[in-house]
Coordinates of C-alpha atoms in Angstrom, one line a residue:
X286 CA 18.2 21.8 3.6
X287 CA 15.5 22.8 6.2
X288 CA 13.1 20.0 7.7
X289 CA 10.2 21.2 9.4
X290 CA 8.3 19.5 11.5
X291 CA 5.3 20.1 14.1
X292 CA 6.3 23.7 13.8
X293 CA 9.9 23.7 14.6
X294 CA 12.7 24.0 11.8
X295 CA 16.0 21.7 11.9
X296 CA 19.0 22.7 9.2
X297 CA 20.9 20.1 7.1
X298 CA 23.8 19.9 5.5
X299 CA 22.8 18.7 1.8
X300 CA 24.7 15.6 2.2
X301 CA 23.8 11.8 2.0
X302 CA 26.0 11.5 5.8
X303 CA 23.4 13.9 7.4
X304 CA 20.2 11.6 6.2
X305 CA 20.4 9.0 9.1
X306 CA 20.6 11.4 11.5
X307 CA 17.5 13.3 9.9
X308 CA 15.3 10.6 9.6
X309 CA 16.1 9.5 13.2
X310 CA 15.1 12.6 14.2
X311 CA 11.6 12.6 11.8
X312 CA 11.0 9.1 13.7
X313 CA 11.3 10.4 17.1
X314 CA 9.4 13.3 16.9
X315 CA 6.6 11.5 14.9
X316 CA 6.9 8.9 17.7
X317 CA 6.7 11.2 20.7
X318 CA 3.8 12.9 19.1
X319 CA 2.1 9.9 19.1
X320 CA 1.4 9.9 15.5
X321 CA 1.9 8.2 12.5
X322 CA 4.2 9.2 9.3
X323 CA 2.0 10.0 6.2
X324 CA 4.6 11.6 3.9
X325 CA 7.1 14.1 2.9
X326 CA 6.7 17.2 1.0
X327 CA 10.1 17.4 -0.5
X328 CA 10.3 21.2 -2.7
X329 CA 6.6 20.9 -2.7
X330 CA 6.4 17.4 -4.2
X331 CA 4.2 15.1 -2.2
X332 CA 6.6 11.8 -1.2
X333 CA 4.7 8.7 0.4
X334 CA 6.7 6.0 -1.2
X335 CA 10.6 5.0 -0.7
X336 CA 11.4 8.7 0.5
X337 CA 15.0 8.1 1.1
X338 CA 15.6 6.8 -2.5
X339 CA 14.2 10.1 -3.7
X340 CA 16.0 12.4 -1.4
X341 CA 19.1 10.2 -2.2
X342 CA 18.8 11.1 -5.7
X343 CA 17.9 14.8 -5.3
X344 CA 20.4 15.2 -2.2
X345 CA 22.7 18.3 -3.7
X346 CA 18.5 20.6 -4.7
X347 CA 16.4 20.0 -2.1
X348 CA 15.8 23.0 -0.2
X349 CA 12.5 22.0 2.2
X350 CA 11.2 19.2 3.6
X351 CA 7.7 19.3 5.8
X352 CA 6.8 16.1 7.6
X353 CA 2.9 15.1 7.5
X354 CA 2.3 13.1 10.5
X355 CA -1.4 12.6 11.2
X356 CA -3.6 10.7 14.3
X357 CA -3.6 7.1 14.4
X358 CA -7.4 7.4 13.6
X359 CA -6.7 9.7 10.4
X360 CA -3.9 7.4 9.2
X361 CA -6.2 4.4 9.3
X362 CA -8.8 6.3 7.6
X363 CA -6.6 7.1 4.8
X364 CA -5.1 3.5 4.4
X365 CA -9.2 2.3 4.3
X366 CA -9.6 5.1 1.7
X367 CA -6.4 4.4 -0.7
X368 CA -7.7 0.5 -0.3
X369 CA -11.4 2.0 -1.5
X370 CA -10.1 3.6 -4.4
X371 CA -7.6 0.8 -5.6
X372 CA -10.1 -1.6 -6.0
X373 CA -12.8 0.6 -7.5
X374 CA -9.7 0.8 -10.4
X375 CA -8.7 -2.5 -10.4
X376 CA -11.3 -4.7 -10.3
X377 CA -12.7 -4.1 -13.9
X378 CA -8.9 -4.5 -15.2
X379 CA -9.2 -7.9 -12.6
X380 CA -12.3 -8.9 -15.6
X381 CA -10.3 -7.8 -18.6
X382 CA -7.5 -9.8 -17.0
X383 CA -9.7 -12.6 -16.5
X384 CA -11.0 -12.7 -20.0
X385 CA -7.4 -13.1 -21.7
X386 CA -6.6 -15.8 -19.5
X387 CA -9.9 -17.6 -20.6
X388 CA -7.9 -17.0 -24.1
X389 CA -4.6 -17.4 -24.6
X390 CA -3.1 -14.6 -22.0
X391 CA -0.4 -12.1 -24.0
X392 CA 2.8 -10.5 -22.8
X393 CA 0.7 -7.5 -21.7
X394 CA -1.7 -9.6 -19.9
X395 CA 0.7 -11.1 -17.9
X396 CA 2.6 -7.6 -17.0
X397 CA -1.1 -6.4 -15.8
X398 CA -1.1 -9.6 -14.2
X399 CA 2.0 -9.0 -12.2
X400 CA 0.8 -5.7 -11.3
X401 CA -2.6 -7.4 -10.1
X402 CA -0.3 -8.9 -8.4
X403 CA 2.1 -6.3 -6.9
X404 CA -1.6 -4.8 -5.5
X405 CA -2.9 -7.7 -3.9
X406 CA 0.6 -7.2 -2.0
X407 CA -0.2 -4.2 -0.6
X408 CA -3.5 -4.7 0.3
X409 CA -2.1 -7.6 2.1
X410 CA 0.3 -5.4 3.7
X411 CA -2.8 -3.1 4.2
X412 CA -4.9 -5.4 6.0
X413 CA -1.8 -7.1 7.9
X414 CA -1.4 -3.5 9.6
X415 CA -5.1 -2.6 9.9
X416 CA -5.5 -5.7 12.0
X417 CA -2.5 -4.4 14.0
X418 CA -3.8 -1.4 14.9
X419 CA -7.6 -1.8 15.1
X420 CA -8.9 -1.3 18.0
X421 CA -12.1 -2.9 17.8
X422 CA -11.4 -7.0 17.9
X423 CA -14.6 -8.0 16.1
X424 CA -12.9 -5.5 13.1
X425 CA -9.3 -6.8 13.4
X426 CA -10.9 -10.9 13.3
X427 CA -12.5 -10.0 10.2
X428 CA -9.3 -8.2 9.2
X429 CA -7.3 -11.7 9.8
X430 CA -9.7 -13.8 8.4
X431 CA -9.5 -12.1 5.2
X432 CA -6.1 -11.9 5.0
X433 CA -5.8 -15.7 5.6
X434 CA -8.2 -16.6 2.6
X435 CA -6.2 -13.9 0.3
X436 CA -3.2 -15.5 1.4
X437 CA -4.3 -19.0 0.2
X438 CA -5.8 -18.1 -3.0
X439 CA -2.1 -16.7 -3.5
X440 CA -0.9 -20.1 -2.9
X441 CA -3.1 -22.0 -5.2
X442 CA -2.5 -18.9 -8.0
X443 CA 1.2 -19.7 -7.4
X444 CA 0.9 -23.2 -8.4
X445 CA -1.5 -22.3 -11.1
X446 CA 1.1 -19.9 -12.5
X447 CA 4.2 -22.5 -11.8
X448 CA 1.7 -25.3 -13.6
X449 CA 1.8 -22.6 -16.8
X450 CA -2.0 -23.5 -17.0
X451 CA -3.7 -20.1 -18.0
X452 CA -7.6 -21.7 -17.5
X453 CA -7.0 -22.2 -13.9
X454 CA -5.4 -18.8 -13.4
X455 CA -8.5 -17.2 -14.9
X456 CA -11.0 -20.0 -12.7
X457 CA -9.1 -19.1 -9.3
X458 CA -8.7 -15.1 -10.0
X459 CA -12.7 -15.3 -11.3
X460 CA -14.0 -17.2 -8.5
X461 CA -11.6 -17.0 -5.2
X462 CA -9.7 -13.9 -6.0
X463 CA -12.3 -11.9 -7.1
X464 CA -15.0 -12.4 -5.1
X465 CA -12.6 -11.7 -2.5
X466 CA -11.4 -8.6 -3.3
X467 CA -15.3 -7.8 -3.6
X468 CA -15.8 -8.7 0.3
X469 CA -12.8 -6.9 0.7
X470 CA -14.2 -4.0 -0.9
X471 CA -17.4 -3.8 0.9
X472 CA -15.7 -4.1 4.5
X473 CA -13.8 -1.3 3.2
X474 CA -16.9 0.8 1.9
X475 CA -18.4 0.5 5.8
X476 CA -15.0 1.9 7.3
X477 CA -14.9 4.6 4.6
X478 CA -18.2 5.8 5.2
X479 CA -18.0 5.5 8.9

């Protein structure tokens, strides 16, 4: 298989034993460029997710992959961007969720739930990194202090969810959660804009 990165092209034998030596070598170039790993293009197939899983399981095909390394500035605008457009999704699926908790919450409700869930993560993760590599402090405080009240709303949804009672599930995502992720989104509309 071919990688290609900043203009130069490295061959590869299409074997799982060559992978290590190929992604240390994708991780030193990125790093001496002084830039940050957006994604793969595997065969033409964008990758930005748990790329050595999917080259794993494609190992004896793949034919090309191009590395997309971009500025530390152009990496952070993307990560503000993807956060922009997650929440403009998800926070009229956080109502719906809402409402069926106010009910009595169904198996489906509490899959969307857990995937509510699984994106508050990474918006965790999100903020966690923007605060590491924000140059401006005022930014990165905001950044902390955002994550720290996400991070106990968490903790009192955790107890609401071990407590089985689906009232204060809906009362802590309607008024903690919520309007969180609605601060959240506005901090994030400035840095998108900007």
């Amino acid at each position: 298989m071919q990688l290609n990165i900043f203009g130069q092209t490295f061959e590869y034998r299409n074997d799982r034993t060559e992978l290590d030596a190929m992604f240390q070598q994708i991780s030193r170039m990125v790093s001496e460029a002084g830039r940050q790993l957006s994604h793969l293009v595997i065969d033409g197939v964008e990758v930005y997710d748990d790329v050595e899983t999917y080259i794993e399981e494609r190992i004896d095909s793949i034919r090309t992959i191009d590395v997309v390394a971009v500025t530390m500035e152009e990496y952070i605008r993307d990560v503000f961007q993807t956060m922009h457009s997650y929440l403009t999704r998800s926070l009229p699926e956080i109502e719906r969720i809402i409402d069926e908790f106010y009910q009595t919450p169904s198996e489906d409700t509490w899959v969307r739930f857990e995937q509510m869930l699984e994106g508050i993560q990474w918006i965790d993760q999100a903020l966690y990194w923007l605060a590491e590599h924000r140059n401006d402090t005022i930014d990165r405080q905001t950044l902390v202090c955002m994550r720290e009240t996400l991070a106990e709303s968490l903790r009192q949804l955790l107890q609401a969810v071990e407590a089985d009672d689906a009232i204060f599930i809906a009362d802590l995502i309607q008024y903690e959660i919520k309007p969180l992720l609605k601060d959240i989104m506005e901090h994030v509309k400035v840095n998108v804009v900007n």
